[in-house]
Amino acid sequence: MARRIGAFDWATTPLGPIATWPQSLRTAVGLMVAAPNPIVLLWGLEGVLIYNDGYARFAGERHPQLLGMGTREGWPEIAEHNDRMIRRVLGGEPVSLKDQQLVLDRRGQGPEPAWMDLDYTPVPDETGRPAGVMVFVTETTERFLADERSRMREERLDMALDIGGGVGVWDWDVPNDRVYADKRFARLYGVDPRMASDGAAIEQFFAAMHAGDAERVQGEISHALSTGEPFRSEYRLVQADGEVRWVAALGRPERDADGRTIRFPGVTFDITERRRTDETLAERELRYRTLFETIDEGFCVIEFLDGPEGPLSDYVHVEANAAYEANAGISNVVGQKVREMVPDEAGSWVELYRGVLTSGQPIRFEKELEATGRWLELAAFRVGDPERRQVAVLFKDLTDRKQAERSLQALNATLEHRVAEAVAEKKLWADIIESADAFVQVVDREGRWLAINNASATEFERIFGVRPEAGQKMSDAIAHLPGEAAAVKAIWDRALAEAPFTEVQEFGDPSRDRRFYEMRYYPLMSADGDRLGAYQIVNDVTDRLAEQARLREAEEALRQSQKMEAIGQLTGGIAHDFNNLLAGIIGSLELLSKRLSENRLSGIERYIEAASGSAQRAASLTQRLLAFSRRQTLDPRPTDLNRLIGGMEDLIRRSVGPAVEVEVVGAGGLWTTRVDPSQLENALLNLCINARDAMAPQGGRLTIETANKWLDDRHARERDLPPGQYVSLCVTDTGTGMTPEIIDKAFDPFFTTKPMGQGTGLGLSMVHGFVRQSGGQVRIYSEAGDGTTMCLYLPRHLGAADEIDPEALTAAEPNGHGETVLVIDDEPTVRMLIVEVLGEAGYHVLQAEDGASGLEVLRSEMAIDLLVTDVGLPGGLNGRQVADAARALRPDLKVLFVTGYAENAVIGNGHLEPGMAVITKPFVVADLAAKVTEMIEG
């Protein structure tokens, strides 16, 4: 190898020509070449291979191509192992591996396992740092395999001795697919014993396996190999002479340190006789169980016990078939003692069956089971020896036969009397039906009267002008009235074909008195169940229906009266509150006028502030009334309730004060709802303040919670909502709670439980009106003393919530530049204020008092940048119609609607077209100017 190394062209390798090698490498190569045992030097991270003569012999057919190669190229089958070792040793760590298994292709016939001792030593360079790895190789394959064969033979012998009774022992070398087995195992599987001793592929042993078991067993073996769990299986082997033998196989796979299965030893033993015995017993058990469960007679096995009354004084049911309950009328008897089942009659049953047990003589008898009133015919016999203490009982129910016998005896004894009673009974029924006020008719399948009582015949004659008689065909009797005849025929055809039913219909000649009748129809059946015809029982319900109509009218009048009372209460409350507000406005304006006339300007600001404050409170009251009436103008938007609550949390905490602990529980993945965010904020704040007041003065806990709700038909009906998906917002307090009476009135306008002057009674009615107007519902869950939960249910919106633009929260400064605004409003005062405010803001303002005059301006050639119009205009054209006509003339015209209440149907139910907006009266004039600027400049 020294000459080969010297002649090798090292310039083609990462090491370069020998002349450039460092002295450390030269020295290491010199020492290695002189050594007799196999040594290989792996230089650098690439592990460039330089080796001696001993290693050349070890490499086999891979030499001399290995020389100068990197380890990954030279030994690709163990590339990861070599990479791992090079990194460890170059890190300064010597490594020794004993009996290391490596799969190498050294003979050109494919990879095969080899075992060796490997010692890895770092080789330092001139700086003292490891630059290469010296590997000392000692092959131990022959010794290792000899040791393994010896060990496997010993283990097979030990397993066979431990199991005892085993038929054969096997040991499967899984990597090499060689099964080593003893002669008994080989003969059972139809394999040459010598071949089995030397090792054979597992497929040769599968050849004898029954086709019906092979796939299952292969699956069980695969499961054991993949999981390492023990292998247990029973299957059939087909012998050479065609005999089928059952075997049981037990084994356990063994794995190496890397978790790979290397061995699978086990034993197999013959269980043919056991299986045959089991099958015979199973057949007998099946026949017995089938007979036991299918016979109509009840059957049970009882076992005697020694009880408090002495030896053999009680018995327990150890077995019973399904017919036991059907015949005896007692269920679930297995495990029950007779003295617990039927304590009052247990003694007589014990005495009978104890005699069978002690004598061994069967008995047959009839006896009543008093606990259920069943008469039974029974047969009892002992089961096996007396020591088993068991008696079998077979029985059937005779109750029907006994009752028939008794009935026959009673009938024979009272036959004459019963005949007389039957005749009298029939006459009694005939007299009752004949004298009854109800109308009774009986007809056959052809529509002939079989019977008709006097009341029915008289009424029939009054209605149709002809008196019916038994035997007459109904269709013939009223043939002169074709319209009535068709109606009568239709209903009797139905009676002759269907089950019982009831109808209410009007009959009679239009020129006569027409009456309403409630008619009940029943089939007329024979004793054999054949339909013979039908009969009807009819009552005149004309007066009853008239009375019901009068009752409905009275109820409607009562409801109207209650409605007027509620309206009176509402208007009275409104008048009271508005009188207070108007007193403040009028008084402040009178004092302001007086001071101005006297030229006394000092201090007049407080009168202005008082009048403005009262006007603002009046506007708030109006807004609440609109919310209660569901007529307020809403601006619904897709809204995320969790985000809305998060934005209000600080305000809520400040509003309820430090004595109230606030907890917010937002549902994950909360759906979006489409609602007016500002109105919802007002509603939530209102509920939180109500909750605070309910917990005053000691405080408590306030919980705000959101959730997704899917309401089915039943839950939706409970909440007066359509079924579907909703988002809930619930506010729960730990306050005083509400009684049912307060809950019923909670949403009534002006109803309040707060002291005089501390509440208007419109808060909850406003919340209720807003939620209902938004398509939702409000529910109160409360009990006196246990707190209150107010839940708002809002419809789910299938879409994302609107994002909040922080810049949009800042109102635009009113700053016109001569743009032209057309104002249409029929109220001169409002129109004057709007014109003056917009004029002062720098706009050129045109005005019109109604829709028609406004349209004349719009039809002109004058440039108009914005239309501001009231919605409720007189003269036949409302604001929306004016806007639509204006858009037809000027498609890009921007429109601002002004409304005093929610004419949502007029302005689009909250769905305005681009370039349109709405502002609600009363408004702050600065807000109006800012809105106009925003629309013109937007």
PDB file of N, CA and C in Angstrom, residues 753-797:
ATOM      1  N   THR A 753     -88.980  51.324  39.005  1.00  0.00           N
ATOM      2  CA  THR A 753     -88.986  50.957  40.431  1.00  0.00           C
ATOM      3  C   THR A 753     -88.116  51.916  41.224  1.00  0.00           C
ATOM      4  N   LYS A 754     -87.515  52.897  40.539  1.00  0.00           N
ATOM      5  CA  LYS A 754     -86.649  53.848  41.233  1.00  0.00           C
ATOM      6  C   LYS A 754     -87.488  54.919  41.922  1.00  0.00           C
ATOM      7  N   PRO A 755     -86.922  55.584  42.944  1.00  0.00           N
ATOM      8  CA  PRO A 755     -87.667  56.650  43.634  1.00  0.00           C
ATOM      9  C   PRO A 755     -88.011  57.784  42.684  1.00  0.00           C
ATOM     10  N   MET A 756     -89.020  58.565  43.046  1.00  0.00           N
ATOM     11  CA  MET A 756     -89.499  59.676  42.237  1.00  0.00           C
ATOM     12  C   MET A 756     -88.339  60.609  41.912  1.00  0.00           C
ATOM     13  N   GLY A 757     -88.215  60.947  40.627  1.00  0.00           N
ATOM     14  CA  GLY A 757     -87.181  61.871  40.196  1.00  0.00           C
ATOM     15  C   GLY A 757     -85.873  61.229  39.832  1.00  0.00           C
ATOM     16  N   GLN A 758     -85.705  59.914  40.045  1.00  0.00           N
ATOM     17  CA  GLN A 758     -84.445  59.243  39.741  1.00  0.00           C
ATOM     18  C   GLN A 758     -84.512  58.389  38.478  1.00  0.00           C
ATOM     19  N   GLY A 759     -85.627  58.354  37.795  1.00  0.00           N
ATOM     20  CA  GLY A 759     -85.716  57.561  36.577  1.00  0.00           C
ATOM     21  C   GLY A 759     -86.941  57.926  35.770  1.00  0.00           C
ATOM     22  N   THR A 760     -86.788  57.907  34.426  1.00  0.00           N
ATOM     23  CA  THR A 760     -87.918  58.259  33.561  1.00  0.00           C
ATOM     24  C   THR A 760     -88.803  57.067  33.257  1.00  0.00           C
ATOM     25  N   GLY A 761     -88.287  55.839  33.419  1.00  0.00           N
ATOM     26  CA  GLY A 761     -89.063  54.659  33.058  1.00  0.00           C
ATOM     27  C   GLY A 761     -89.024  54.358  31.574  1.00  0.00           C
ATOM     28  N   LEU A 762     -88.108  55.042  30.836  1.00  0.00           N
ATOM     29  CA  LEU A 762     -88.020  54.792  29.398  1.00  0.00           C
ATOM     30  C   LEU A 762     -86.762  54.013  29.018  1.00  0.00           C
ATOM     31  N   GLY A 763     -85.871  53.764  29.989  1.00  0.00           N
ATOM     32  CA  GLY A 763     -84.597  53.120  29.671  1.00  0.00           C
ATOM     33  C   GLY A 763     -84.766  51.755  29.043  1.00  0.00           C
ATOM     34  N   LEU A 764     -85.461  50.853  29.745  1.00  0.00           N
ATOM     35  CA  LEU A 764     -85.623  49.496  29.226  1.00  0.00           C
ATOM     36  C   LEU A 764     -86.553  49.471  28.025  1.00  0.00           C
ATOM     37  N   SER A 765     -87.568  50.341  28.004  1.00  0.00           N
ATOM     38  CA  SER A 765     -88.441  50.368  26.833  1.00  0.00           C
ATOM     39  C   SER A 765     -87.664  50.821  25.598  1.00  0.00           C
ATOM     40  N   MET A 766     -86.694  51.738  25.786  1.00  0.00           N
ATOM     41  CA  MET A 766     -85.848  52.159  24.676  1.00  0.00           C
ATOM     42  C   MET A 766     -84.987  50.984  24.195  1.00  0.00           C
ATOM     43  N   VAL A 767     -84.376  50.245  25.136  1.00  0.00           N
ATOM     44  CA  VAL A 767     -83.559  49.088  24.775  1.00  0.00           C
ATOM     45  C   VAL A 767     -84.410  48.075  24.015  1.00  0.00           C
ATOM     46  N   HIS A 768     -85.603  47.809  24.545  1.00  0.00           N
ATOM     47  CA  HIS A 768     -86.480  46.817  23.911  1.00  0.00           C
ATOM     48  C   HIS A 768     -86.862  47.259  22.501  1.00  0.00           C
ATOM     49  N   GLY A 769     -87.246  48.535  22.343  1.00  0.00           N
ATOM     50  CA  GLY A 769     -87.642  49.016  21.024  1.00  0.00           C
ATOM     51  C   GLY A 769     -86.495  48.965  20.033  1.00  0.00           C
ATOM     52  N   PHE A 770     -85.286  49.365  20.481  1.00  0.00           N
ATOM     53  CA  PHE A 770     -84.127  49.344  19.576  1.00  0.00           C
ATOM     54  C   PHE A 770     -83.804  47.921  19.126  1.00  0.00           C
ATOM     55  N   VAL A 771     -83.799  46.967  20.057  1.00  0.00           N
ATOM     56  CA  VAL A 771     -83.437  45.580  19.717  1.00  0.00           C
ATOM     57  C   VAL A 771     -84.485  44.969  18.794  1.00  0.00           C
ATOM     58  N   ARG A 772     -85.773  45.220  19.088  1.00  0.00           N
ATOM     59  CA  ARG A 772     -86.824  44.677  18.225  1.00  0.00           C
ATOM     60  C   ARG A 772     -86.755  45.300  16.835  1.00  0.00           C
ATOM     61  N   GLN A 773     -86.465  46.610  16.762  1.00  0.00           N
ATOM     62  CA  GLN A 773     -86.334  47.264  15.471  1.00  0.00           C
ATOM     63  C   GLN A 773     -85.151  46.699  14.689  1.00  0.00           C
ATOM     64  N   SER A 774     -84.142  46.179  15.412  1.00  0.00           N
ATOM     65  CA  SER A 774     -82.960  45.589  14.776  1.00  0.00           C
ATOM     66  C   SER A 774     -83.164  44.118  14.446  1.00  0.00           C
ATOM     67  N   GLY A 775     -84.377  43.600  14.625  1.00  0.00           N
ATOM     68  CA  GLY A 775     -84.671  42.206  14.283  1.00  0.00           C
ATOM     69  C   GLY A 775     -84.344  41.226  15.384  1.00  0.00           C
ATOM     70  N   GLY A 776     -84.101  41.705  16.600  1.00  0.00           N
ATOM     71  CA  GLY A 776     -83.722  40.824  17.704  1.00  0.00           C
ATOM     72  C   GLY A 776     -84.778  40.772  18.787  1.00  0.00           C
ATOM     73  N   GLN A 777     -84.345  40.373  19.980  1.00  0.00           N
ATOM     74  CA  GLN A 777     -85.265  40.204  21.104  1.00  0.00           C
ATOM     75  C   GLN A 777     -84.492  40.425  22.401  1.00  0.00           C
ATOM     76  N   VAL A 778     -85.210  40.837  23.440  1.00  0.00           N
ATOM     77  CA  VAL A 778     -84.640  41.010  24.777  1.00  0.00           C
ATOM     78  C   VAL A 778     -85.372  40.076  25.726  1.00  0.00           C
ATOM     79  N   ARG A 779     -84.616  39.406  26.593  1.00  0.00           N
ATOM     80  CA  ARG A 779     -85.228  38.524  27.581  1.00  0.00           C
ATOM     81  C   ARG A 779     -84.614  38.805  28.953  1.00  0.00           C
ATOM     82  N   ILE A 780     -85.483  38.739  29.976  1.00  0.00           N
ATOM     83  CA  ILE A 780     -85.061  38.958  31.364  1.00  0.00           C
ATOM     84  C   ILE A 780     -85.097  37.617  32.093  1.00  0.00           C
ATOM     85  N   TYR A 781     -83.999  37.276  32.759  1.00  0.00           N
ATOM     86  CA  TYR A 781     -83.929  36.068  33.578  1.00  0.00           C
ATOM     87  C   TYR A 781     -83.582  36.524  35.004  1.00  0.00           C
ATOM     88  N   SER A 782     -84.554  36.413  35.912  1.00  0.00           N
ATOM     89  CA  SER A 782     -84.314  36.970  37.244  1.00  0.00           C
ATOM     90  C   SER A 782     -85.248  36.328  38.258  1.00  0.00           C
ATOM     91  N   GLU A 783     -84.801  36.321  39.507  1.00  0.00           N
ATOM     92  CA  GLU A 783     -85.623  35.961  40.659  1.00  0.00           C
ATOM     93  C   GLU A 783     -85.306  36.938  41.772  1.00  0.00           C
ATOM     94  N   ALA A 784     -86.297  37.255  42.562  1.00  0.00           N
ATOM     95  CA  ALA A 784     -86.103  38.214  43.644  1.00  0.00           C
ATOM     96  C   ALA A 784     -85.008  37.723  44.581  1.00  0.00           C
ATOM     97  N   GLY A 785     -83.989  38.586  44.810  1.00  0.00           N
ATOM     98  CA  GLY A 785     -82.894  38.251  45.709  1.00  0.00           C
ATOM     99  C   GLY A 785     -81.747  37.518  45.065  1.00  0.00           C
ATOM    100  N   ASP A 786     -81.882  37.103  43.807  1.00  0.00           N
ATOM    101  CA  ASP A 786     -80.835  36.300  43.156  1.00  0.00           C
ATOM    102  C   ASP A 786     -80.227  36.991  41.945  1.00  0.00           C
ATOM    103  N   GLY A 787     -80.358  38.288  41.829  1.00  0.00           N
ATOM    104  CA  GLY A 787     -79.742  38.981  40.712  1.00  0.00           C
ATOM    105  C   GLY A 787     -80.568  38.888  39.438  1.00  0.00           C
ATOM    106  N   THR A 788     -80.062  39.530  38.379  1.00  0.00           N
ATOM    107  CA  THR A 788     -80.795  39.631  37.115  1.00  0.00           C
ATOM    108  C   THR A 788     -79.835  39.455  35.950  1.00  0.00           C
ATOM    109  N   THR A 789     -80.301  38.788  34.911  1.00  0.00           N
ATOM    110  CA  THR A 789     -79.573  38.701  33.634  1.00  0.00           C
ATOM    111  C   THR A 789     -80.473  39.259  32.542  1.00  0.00           C
ATOM    112  N   MET A 790     -79.962  40.270  31.836  1.00  0.00           N
ATOM    113  CA  MET A 790     -80.658  40.842  30.684  1.00  0.00           C
ATOM    114  C   MET A 790     -79.909  40.375  29.440  1.00  0.00           C
ATOM    115  N   CYS A 791     -80.594  39.660  28.547  1.00  0.00           N
ATOM    116  CA  CYS A 791     -79.962  39.110  27.356  1.00  0.00           C
ATOM    117  C   CYS A 791     -80.552  39.732  26.094  1.00  0.00           C
ATOM    118  N   LEU A 792     -79.682  40.252  25.242  1.00  0.00           N
ATOM    119  CA  LEU A 792     -80.062  40.766  23.936  1.00  0.00           C
ATOM    120  C   LEU A 792     -79.686  39.721  22.885  1.00  0.00           C
ATOM    121  N   TYR A 793     -80.646  39.320  22.053  1.00  0.00           N
ATOM    122  CA  TYR A 793     -80.399  38.365  20.976  1.00  0.00           C
ATOM    123  C   TYR A 793     -80.500  39.126  19.653  1.00  0.00           C
ATOM    124  N   LEU A 794     -79.384  39.201  18.911  1.00  0.00           N
ATOM    125  CA  LEU A 794     -79.325  39.945  17.659  1.00  0.00           C
ATOM    126  C   LEU A 794     -79.010  38.994  16.514  1.00  0.00           C
ATOM    127  N   PRO A 795     -79.642  39.156  15.340  1.00  0.00           N
ATOM    128  CA  PRO A 795     -79.423  38.212  14.237  1.00  0.00           C
ATOM    129  C   PRO A 795     -77.970  38.223  13.768  1.00  0.00           C
ATOM    130  N   ARG A 796     -77.480  37.055  13.392  1.00  0.00           N
ATOM    131  CA  ARG A 796     -76.123  36.944  12.855  1.00  0.00           C
ATOM    132  C   ARG A 796     -76.062  37.599  11.467  1.00  0.00           C
ATOM    133  N   HIS A 797     -74.957  38.307  11.211  1.00  0.00           N
ATOM    134  CA  HIS A 797     -74.703  38.885   9.886  1.00  0.00           C
ATOM    135  C   HIS A 797     -73.585  38.093   9.224  1.00  0.00           C
TER     136      HIS A 797
END
